[in-house]
CSV table of C-alpha atoms in Angstrom, one decimal:
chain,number,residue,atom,x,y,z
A,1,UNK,CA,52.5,82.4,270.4
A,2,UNK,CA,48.8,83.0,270.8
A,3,UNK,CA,45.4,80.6,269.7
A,4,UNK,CA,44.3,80.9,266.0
A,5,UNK,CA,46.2,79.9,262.9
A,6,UNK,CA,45.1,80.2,259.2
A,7,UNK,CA,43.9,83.9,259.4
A,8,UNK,CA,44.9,87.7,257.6
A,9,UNK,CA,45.2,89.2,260.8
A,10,UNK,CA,45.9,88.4,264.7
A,11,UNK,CA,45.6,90.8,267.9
A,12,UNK,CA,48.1,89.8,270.2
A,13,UNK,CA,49.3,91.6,274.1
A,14,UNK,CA,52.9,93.3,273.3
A,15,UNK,CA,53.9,91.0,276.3
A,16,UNK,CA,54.1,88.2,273.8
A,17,UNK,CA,55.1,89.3,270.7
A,18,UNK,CA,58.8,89.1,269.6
A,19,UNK,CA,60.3,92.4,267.7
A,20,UNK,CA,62.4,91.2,264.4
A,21,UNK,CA,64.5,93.4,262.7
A,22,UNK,CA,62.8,93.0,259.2
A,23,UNK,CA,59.4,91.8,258.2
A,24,UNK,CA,60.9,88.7,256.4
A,25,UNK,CA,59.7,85.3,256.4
A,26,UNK,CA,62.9,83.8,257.7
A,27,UNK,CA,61.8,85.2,261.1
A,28,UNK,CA,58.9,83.4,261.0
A,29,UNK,CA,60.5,80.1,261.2
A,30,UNK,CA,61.6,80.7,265.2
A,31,UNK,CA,58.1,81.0,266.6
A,32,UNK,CA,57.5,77.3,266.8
A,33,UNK,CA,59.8,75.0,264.7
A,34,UNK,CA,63.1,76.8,266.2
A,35,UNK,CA,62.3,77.5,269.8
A,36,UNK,CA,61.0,73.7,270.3
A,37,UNK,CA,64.7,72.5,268.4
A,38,UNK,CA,66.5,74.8,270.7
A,39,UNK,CA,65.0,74.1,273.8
A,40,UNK,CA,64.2,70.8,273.1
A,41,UNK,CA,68.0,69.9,272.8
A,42,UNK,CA,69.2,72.3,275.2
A,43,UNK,CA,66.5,71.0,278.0
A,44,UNK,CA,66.7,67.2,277.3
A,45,UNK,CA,69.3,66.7,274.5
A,46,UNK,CA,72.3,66.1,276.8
A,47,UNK,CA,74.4,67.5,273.9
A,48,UNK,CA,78.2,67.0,274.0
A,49,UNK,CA,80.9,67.1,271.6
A,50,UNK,CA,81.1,63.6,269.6
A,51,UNK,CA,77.7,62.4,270.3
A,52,UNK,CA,75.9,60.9,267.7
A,53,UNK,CA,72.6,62.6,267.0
A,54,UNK,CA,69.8,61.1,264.7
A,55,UNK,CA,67.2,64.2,263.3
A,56,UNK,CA,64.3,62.5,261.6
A,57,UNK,CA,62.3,64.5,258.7
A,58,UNK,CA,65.8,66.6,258.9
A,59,UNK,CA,65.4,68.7,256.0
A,60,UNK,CA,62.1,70.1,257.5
A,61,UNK,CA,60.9,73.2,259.2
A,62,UNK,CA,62.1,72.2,262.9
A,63,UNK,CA,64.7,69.3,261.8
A,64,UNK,CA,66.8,71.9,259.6
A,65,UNK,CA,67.0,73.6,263.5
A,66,UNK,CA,68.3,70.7,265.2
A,67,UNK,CA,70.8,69.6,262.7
A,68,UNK,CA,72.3,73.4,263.1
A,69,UNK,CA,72.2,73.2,266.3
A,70,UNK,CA,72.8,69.9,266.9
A,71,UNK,CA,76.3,70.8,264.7
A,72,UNK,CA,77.2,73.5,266.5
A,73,UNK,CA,77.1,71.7,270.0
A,74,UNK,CA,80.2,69.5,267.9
A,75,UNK,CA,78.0,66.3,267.6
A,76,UNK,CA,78.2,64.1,264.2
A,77,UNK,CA,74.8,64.7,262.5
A,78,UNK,CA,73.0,62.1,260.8
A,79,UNK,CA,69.5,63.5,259.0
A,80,UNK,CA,67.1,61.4,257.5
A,81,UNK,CA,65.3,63.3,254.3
A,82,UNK,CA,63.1,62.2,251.1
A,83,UNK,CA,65.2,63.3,248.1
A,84,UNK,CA,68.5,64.2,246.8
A,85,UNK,CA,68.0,68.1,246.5
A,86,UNK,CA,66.8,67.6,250.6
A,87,UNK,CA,70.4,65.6,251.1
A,88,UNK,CA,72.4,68.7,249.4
A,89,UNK,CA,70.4,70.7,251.7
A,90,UNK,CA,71.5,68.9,254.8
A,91,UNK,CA,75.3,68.8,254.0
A,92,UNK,CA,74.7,72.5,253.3
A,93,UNK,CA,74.1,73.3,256.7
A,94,UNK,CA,76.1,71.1,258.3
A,95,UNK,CA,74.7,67.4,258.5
A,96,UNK,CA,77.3,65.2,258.7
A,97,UNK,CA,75.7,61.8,256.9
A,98,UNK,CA,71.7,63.0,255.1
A,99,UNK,CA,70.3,59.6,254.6
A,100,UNK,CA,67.8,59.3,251.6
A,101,UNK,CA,64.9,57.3,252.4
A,102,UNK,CA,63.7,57.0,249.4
A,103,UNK,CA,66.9,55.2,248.0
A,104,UNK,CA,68.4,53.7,251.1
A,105,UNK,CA,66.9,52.1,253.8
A,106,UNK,CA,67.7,54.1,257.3
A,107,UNK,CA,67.8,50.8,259.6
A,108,UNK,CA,70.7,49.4,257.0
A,109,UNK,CA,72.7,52.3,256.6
A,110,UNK,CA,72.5,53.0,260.5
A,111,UNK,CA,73.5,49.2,261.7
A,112,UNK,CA,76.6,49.4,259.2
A,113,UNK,CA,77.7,52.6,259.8
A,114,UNK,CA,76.7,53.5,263.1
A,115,UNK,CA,77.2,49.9,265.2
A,116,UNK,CA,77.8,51.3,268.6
A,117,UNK,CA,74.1,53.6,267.8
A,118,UNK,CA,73.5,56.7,268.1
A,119,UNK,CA,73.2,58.9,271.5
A,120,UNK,CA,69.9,61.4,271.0
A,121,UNK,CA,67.4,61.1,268.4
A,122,UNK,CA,65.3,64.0,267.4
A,123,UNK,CA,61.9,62.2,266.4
A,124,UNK,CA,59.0,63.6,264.4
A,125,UNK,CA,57.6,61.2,261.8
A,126,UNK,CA,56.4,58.8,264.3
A,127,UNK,CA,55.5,54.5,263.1
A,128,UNK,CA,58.3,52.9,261.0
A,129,UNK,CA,60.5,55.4,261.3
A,130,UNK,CA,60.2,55.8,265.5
A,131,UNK,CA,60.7,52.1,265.2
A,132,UNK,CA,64.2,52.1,263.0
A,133,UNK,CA,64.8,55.0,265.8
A,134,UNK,CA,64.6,52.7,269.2
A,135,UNK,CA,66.3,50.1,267.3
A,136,UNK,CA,69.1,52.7,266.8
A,137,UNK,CA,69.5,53.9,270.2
A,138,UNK,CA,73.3,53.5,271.3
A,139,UNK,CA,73.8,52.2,275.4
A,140,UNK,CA,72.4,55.1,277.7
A,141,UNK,CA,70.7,56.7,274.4
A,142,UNK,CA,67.6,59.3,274.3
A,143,UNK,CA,65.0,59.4,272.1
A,144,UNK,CA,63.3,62.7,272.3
A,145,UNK,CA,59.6,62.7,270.4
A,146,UNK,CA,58.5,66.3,269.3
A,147,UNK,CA,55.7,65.4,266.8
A,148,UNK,CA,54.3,62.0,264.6
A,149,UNK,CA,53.6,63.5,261.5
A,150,UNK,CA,52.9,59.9,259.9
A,151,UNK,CA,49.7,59.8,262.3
A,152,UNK,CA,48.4,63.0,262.0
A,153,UNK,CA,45.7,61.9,258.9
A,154,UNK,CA,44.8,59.4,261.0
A,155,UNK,CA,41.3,59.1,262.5
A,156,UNK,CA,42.9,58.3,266.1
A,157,UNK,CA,45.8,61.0,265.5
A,158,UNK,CA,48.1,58.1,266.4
A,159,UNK,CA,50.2,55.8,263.9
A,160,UNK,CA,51.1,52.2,264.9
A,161,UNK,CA,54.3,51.4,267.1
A,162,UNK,CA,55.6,48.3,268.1
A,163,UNK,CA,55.3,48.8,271.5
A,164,UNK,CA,55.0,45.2,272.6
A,165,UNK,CA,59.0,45.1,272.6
A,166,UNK,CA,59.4,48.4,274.0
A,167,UNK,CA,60.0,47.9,277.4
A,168,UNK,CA,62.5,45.3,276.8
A,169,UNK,CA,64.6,47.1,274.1
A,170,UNK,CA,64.5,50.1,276.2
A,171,UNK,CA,65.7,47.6,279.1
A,172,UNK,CA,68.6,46.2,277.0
A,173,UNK,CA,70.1,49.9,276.3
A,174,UNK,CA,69.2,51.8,279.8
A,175,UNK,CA,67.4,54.1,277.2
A,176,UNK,CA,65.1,56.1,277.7
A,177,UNK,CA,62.2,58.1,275.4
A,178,UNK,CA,60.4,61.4,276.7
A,179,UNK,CA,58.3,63.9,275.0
A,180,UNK,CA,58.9,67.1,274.2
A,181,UNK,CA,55.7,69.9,274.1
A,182,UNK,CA,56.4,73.1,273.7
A,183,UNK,CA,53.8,74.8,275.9
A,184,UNK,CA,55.3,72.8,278.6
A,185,UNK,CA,58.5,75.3,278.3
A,186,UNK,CA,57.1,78.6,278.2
A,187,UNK,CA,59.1,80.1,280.7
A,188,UNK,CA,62.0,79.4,278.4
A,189,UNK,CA,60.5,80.9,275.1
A,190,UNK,CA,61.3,84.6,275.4
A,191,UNK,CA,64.9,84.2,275.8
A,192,UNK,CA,65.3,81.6,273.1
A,193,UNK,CA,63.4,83.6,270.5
A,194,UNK,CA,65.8,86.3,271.4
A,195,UNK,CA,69.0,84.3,271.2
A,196,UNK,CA,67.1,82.9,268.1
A,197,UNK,CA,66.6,86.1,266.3
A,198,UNK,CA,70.5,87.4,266.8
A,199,UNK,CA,71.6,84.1,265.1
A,200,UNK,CA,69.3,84.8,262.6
A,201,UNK,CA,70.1,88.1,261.9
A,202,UNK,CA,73.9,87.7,261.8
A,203,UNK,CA,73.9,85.0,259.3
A,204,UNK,CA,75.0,82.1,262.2
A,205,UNK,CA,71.4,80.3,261.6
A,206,UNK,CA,69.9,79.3,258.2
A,207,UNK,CA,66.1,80.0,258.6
A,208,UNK,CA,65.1,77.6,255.2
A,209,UNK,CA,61.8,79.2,254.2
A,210,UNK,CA,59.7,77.1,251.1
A,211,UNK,CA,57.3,79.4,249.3
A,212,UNK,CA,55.8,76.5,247.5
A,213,UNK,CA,57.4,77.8,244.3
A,214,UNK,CA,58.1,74.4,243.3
A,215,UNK,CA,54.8,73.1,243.7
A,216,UNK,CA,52.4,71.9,241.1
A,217,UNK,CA,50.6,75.0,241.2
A,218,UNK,CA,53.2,77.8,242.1
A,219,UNK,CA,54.0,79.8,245.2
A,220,UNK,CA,51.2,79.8,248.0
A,221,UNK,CA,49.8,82.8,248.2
A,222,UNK,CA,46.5,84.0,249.8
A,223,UNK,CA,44.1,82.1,252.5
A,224,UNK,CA,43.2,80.3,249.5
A,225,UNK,CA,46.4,78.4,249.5
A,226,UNK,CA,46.7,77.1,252.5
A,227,UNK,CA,45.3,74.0,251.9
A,228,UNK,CA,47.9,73.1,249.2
A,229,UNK,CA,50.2,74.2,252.0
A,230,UNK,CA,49.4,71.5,253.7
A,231,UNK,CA,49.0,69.0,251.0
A,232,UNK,CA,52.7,69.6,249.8
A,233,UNK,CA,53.5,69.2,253.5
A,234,UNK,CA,52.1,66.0,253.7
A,235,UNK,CA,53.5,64.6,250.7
A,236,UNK,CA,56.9,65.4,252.1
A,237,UNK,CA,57.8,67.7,249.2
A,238,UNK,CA,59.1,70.9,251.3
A,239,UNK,CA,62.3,71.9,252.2
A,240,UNK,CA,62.3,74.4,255.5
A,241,UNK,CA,59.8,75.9,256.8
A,242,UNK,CA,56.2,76.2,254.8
A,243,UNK,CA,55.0,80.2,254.5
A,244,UNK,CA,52.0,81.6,253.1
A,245,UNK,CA,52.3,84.4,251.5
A,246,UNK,CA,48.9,86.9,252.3
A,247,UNK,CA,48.7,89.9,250.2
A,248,UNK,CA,48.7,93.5,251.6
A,249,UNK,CA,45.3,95.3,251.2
A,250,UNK,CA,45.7,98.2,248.8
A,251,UNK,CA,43.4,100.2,251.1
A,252,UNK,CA,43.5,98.8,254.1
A,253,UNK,CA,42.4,101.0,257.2
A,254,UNK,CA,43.6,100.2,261.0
């Protein structure tokens, strides 16, 4: 958890760094996408057994977090996700109802099957789908936003919400919406990546990594690949968390 992204090598003080067992990618997924699900929902999730909990983009590199964990906590889990193989992917760790967007539309499937609405939503797409989200909420119901991803291409960094009703939908439900940044809960970050890493490491936590091998051009490998990377991100088409392969140095000196 240090400044600098898209490079071979970091220096880092041992204060900060995290030991993993193995130098797999799977451990890789914690450092951002799972500490913000776990604290995130442990912070402001209000979790209990038989709440209904909406995860948007659930088949994604944080979502696939808070549907686990969101599951373990006993709530019903309803994920929203782009494809079929994403869906399978969702019931295979746990997610009660993966809803398809692609070939059902969230708002109808949500208003017939959940009437009463749903208690927390974990929210990071941002526009239509925070929209379909409010409209969701059950009575007393939290939306929590950790991200907008539809708005990040966009020259503002902000995608369009219809926050004209806002107030008085919020009003109707005694809901309530807050935001959720991770470097606002640093204090909590060392002993969730611990906790993090044991689930890992005993099997009680799928870390879904995607290589890219299913993209267009292969696994991502090298600098070179990043931006592909984020293209295939973009275009919705991972499953887990995006890694980038970098290639050891044959004769690499420290």
């Amino acid at each position: 958890m240090s400044p600098g992204s898209f490079a071979e090598y970091t220096v880092v003080p041992a204060s900060i760094a995290t030991p993993v067992p193995s130098a797999t990618p799977e451990y890789l997924t914690l450092l951002v996408s799972g500490t913000t699900a776990y604290i995130c929902l442990k912070e402001l999730g209000g979790l209990k057994e038989g709440k209904k909990v909406l995860v948007t983009a659930a088949a994604g590199g944080t979502g696939q977090f808070a549907v686990q964990l969101a599951k373990k906590a006993g709530c019903h889990v309803i994920g929203t996700c782009s494809s079929d193989e994403k869906s399978a992917f969702l019931k295979s760790v746990g997610c009660d109802r993966p809803i398809n967007y692609n070939t059902e539309h969230v708002g109808t499937v949500l208003k017939r099957e959940y009437p009463g609405g749903v208690d927390v939503v974990y929210e990071s797409v941002g526009g239509a789908m925070f929209d379909l989200a409010i409209d969701a909420l059950a009575t007393k119901g939290r939306l929590i936003v950790i991200g907008f991803i539809s708005g990040y291409q966009t020259p503002t960094g902000l995608s369009p919400v219809n926050a004209g009703t806002l107030p008085a939908k919020l009003l109707r439900k005694s809901a309530r919406i807050q935001g959720f940044f991770l470097n606002h809960y640093l204090s909590e970050y060392r002993a969730s990546m611990d906790h993090l890493v044991k689930m890992c490491t005993s099997g009680d936590l799928v870390c879904q990594v995607d290589l890219g091998d299913l993209s267009t051009e292969g696994r991502f490998t090298g600098l070179e690949s990043v931006f592909r990377a984020v293209d295939y991100m973009y275009m919705g088409k991972n499953t887990g968390k995006i890694v980038v392969e970098l290639p050891h140095p044959v004769n690499s000196k420290l």
